Coordinates of C-alpha atoms in Angstrom, one line a residue:
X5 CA 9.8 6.2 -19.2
X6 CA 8.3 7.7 -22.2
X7 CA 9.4 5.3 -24.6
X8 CA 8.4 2.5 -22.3
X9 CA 4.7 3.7 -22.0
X10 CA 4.6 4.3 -25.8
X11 CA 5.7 1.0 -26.0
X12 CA 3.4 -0.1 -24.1
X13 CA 0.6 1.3 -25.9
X14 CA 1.9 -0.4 -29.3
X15 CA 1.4 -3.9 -28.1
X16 CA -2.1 -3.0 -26.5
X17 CA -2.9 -1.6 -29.8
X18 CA -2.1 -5.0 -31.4
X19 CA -4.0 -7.1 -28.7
X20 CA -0.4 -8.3 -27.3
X21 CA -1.5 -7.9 -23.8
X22 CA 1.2 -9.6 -22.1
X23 CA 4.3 -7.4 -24.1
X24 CA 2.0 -4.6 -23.3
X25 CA 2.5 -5.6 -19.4
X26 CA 6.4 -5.8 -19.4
X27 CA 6.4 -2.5 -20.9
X28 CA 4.2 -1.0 -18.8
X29 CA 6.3 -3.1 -16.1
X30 CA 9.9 -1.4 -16.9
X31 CA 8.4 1.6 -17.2
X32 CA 7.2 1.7 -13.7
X33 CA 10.5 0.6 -12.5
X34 CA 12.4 3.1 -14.2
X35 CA 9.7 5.8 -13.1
X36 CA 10.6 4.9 -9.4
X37 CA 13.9 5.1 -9.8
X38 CA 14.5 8.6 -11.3
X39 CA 11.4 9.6 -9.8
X40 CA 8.7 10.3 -12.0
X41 CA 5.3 10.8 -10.2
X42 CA 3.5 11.8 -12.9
X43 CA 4.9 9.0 -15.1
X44 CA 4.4 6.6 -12.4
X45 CA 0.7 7.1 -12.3
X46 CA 0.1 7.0 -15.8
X47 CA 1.6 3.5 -16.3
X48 CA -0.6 2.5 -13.3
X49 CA -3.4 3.6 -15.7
X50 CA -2.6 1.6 -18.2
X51 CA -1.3 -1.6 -15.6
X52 CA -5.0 -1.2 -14.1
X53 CA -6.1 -1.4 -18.0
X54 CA -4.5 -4.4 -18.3
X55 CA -5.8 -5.9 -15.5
X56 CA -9.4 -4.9 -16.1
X57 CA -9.1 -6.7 -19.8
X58 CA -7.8 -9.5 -17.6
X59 CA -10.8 -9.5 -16.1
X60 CA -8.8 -9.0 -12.8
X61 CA -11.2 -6.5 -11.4
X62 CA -9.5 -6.4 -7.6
X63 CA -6.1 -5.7 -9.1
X64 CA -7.5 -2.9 -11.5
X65 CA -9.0 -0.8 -8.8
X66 CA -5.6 -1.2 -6.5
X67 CA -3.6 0.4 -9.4
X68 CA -6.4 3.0 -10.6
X69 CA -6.0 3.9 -6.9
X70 CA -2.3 3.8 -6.8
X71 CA -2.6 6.5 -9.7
X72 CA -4.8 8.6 -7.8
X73 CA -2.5 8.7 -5.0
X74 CA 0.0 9.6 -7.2
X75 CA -2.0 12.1 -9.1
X76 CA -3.2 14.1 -5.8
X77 CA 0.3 14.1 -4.8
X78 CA 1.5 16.0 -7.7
X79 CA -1.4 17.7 -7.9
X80 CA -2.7 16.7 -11.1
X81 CA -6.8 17.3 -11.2
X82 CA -7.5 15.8 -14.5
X83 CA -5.2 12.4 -13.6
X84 CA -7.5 12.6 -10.4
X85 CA -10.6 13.3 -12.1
X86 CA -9.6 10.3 -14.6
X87 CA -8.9 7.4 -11.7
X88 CA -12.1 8.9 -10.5
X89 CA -13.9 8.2 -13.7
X90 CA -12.2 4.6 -14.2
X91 CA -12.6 3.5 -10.7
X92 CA -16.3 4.4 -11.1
X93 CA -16.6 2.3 -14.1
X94 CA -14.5 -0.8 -12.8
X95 CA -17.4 -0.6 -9.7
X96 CA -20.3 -0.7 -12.3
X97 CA -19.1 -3.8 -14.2
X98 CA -18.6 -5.3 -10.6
X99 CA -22.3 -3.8 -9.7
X100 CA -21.1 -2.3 -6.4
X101 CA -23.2 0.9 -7.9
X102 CA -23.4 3.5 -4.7
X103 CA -19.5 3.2 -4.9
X104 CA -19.2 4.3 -8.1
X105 CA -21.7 6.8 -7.1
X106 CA -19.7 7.8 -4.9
X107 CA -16.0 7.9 -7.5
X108 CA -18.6 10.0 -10.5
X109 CA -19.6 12.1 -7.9
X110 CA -16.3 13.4 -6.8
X111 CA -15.5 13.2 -10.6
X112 CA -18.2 15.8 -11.1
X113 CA -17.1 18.2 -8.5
X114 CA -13.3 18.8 -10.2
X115 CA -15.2 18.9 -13.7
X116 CA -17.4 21.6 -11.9
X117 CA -14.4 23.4 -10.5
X118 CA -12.4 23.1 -13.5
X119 CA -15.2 24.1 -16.0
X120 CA -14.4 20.8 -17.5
X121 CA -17.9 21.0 -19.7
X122 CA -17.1 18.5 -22.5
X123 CA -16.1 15.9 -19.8
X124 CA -19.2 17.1 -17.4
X125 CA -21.7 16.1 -20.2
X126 CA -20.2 12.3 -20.3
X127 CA -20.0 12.2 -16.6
X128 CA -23.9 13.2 -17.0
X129 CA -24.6 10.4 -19.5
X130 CA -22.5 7.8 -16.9
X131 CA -24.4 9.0 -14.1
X132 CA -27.4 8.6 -15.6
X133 CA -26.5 4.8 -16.4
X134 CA -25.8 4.2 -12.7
X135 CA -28.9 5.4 -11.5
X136 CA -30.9 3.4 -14.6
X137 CA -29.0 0.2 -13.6
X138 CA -30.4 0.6 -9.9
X139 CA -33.6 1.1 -11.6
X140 CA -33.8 5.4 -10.1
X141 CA -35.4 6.1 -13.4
X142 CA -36.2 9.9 -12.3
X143 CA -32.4 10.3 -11.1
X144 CA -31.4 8.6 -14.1
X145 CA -33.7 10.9 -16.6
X146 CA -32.4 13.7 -14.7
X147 CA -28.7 12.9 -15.8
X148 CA -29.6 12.1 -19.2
X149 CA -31.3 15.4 -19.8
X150 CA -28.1 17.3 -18.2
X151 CA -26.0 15.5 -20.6
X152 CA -28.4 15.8 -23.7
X153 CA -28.8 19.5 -22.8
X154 CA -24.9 19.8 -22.1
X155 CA -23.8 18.3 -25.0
X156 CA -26.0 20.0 -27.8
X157 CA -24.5 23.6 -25.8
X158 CA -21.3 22.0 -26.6
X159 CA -21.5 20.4 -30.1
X160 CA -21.3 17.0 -29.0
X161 CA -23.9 15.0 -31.5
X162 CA -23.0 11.0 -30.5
X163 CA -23.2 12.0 -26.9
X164 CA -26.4 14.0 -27.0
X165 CA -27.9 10.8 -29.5
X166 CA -26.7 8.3 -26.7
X167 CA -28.5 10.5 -24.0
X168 CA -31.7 10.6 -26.1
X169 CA -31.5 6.8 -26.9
X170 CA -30.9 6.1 -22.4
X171 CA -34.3 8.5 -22.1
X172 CA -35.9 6.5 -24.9
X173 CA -35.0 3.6 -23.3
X174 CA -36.3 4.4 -19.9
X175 CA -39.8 5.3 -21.0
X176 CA -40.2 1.8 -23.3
X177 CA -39.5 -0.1 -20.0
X178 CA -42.3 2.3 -18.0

């Protein structure tokens, strides 16, 4: 399954989407067949990847969701908290933005619970973006400072310079 995903991963590297897909493809047959849960969910990733480059959005979220299955069921928090992350962002390209909402919110939680801090900070900065596309500048500033706060605690320069340049943004439109 391994060598199928790495695979995989080669041809996306080299823009060969459609190798990339039978790859991914016998991988996900193998991983059914030993069974391989944990496997299984990670090629769903990278199917729903596919898809999204596709620009199949409906597909994408069914196998970021087939992952999450997968991941609660083998009780793997950061494949959760990942399908949460990526389902949000399929829903913000598709500008359904309460649901993804909804998806960074429960991403937030298991960051919380996890002490996940690093990831917290660019859940912030995401959050932040949600709220600034729905025009919730205050919510949105709000985000941006937990991330730009979070991420100088943490070290993180790009992220704390994005967060400063989504602030900087906000008050040039005001």
């Amino acid at each position: 399954v391994i060598a199928y995903s790495r695979k995989s991963n080669y041809h996306i590297r080299r823009g060969e989407f459609e190798e990339a897909r039978n790859y991914a493809e016998k991988g996900i047959d193998l991983a059914i067949v030993i069974p391989d849960k944990a496997s299984l969910a990670s090629l769903c990733i990278k199917m729903g990847v596919l898809d999204d480059h596709a620009g199949k959005k409906k597909q994408c979220v069914d196998w970021y969701k087939k992952a999450l299955f997968l991941y609660e069921d083998v009780g793997n928090m950061e494949g959760v908290n990942s399908c949460y992350t990526n389902l949000a962002n399929i829903y913000v390209t598709q500008g359904m933005y309460e649901e993804a909402l909804k998806y960074h919110q429960k991403a937030r939680k298991i960051m919380l619970e996890t002490g996940e801090l690093v990831a917290l900070n660019g859940n912030s900065l995401n959050t932040g973006m949600v709220y600034d596309y729905m025009d919730e500048y205050d919510l949105a500033l709000q985000h941006y400072q937990d991330c730009y706060q979070g991420a100088q605690k943490e070290g993180q320069k790009t992220l704390a310079a994005l967060a400063l340049g989504n602030m900087a943004g906000i008050y040039r439109r005001q």
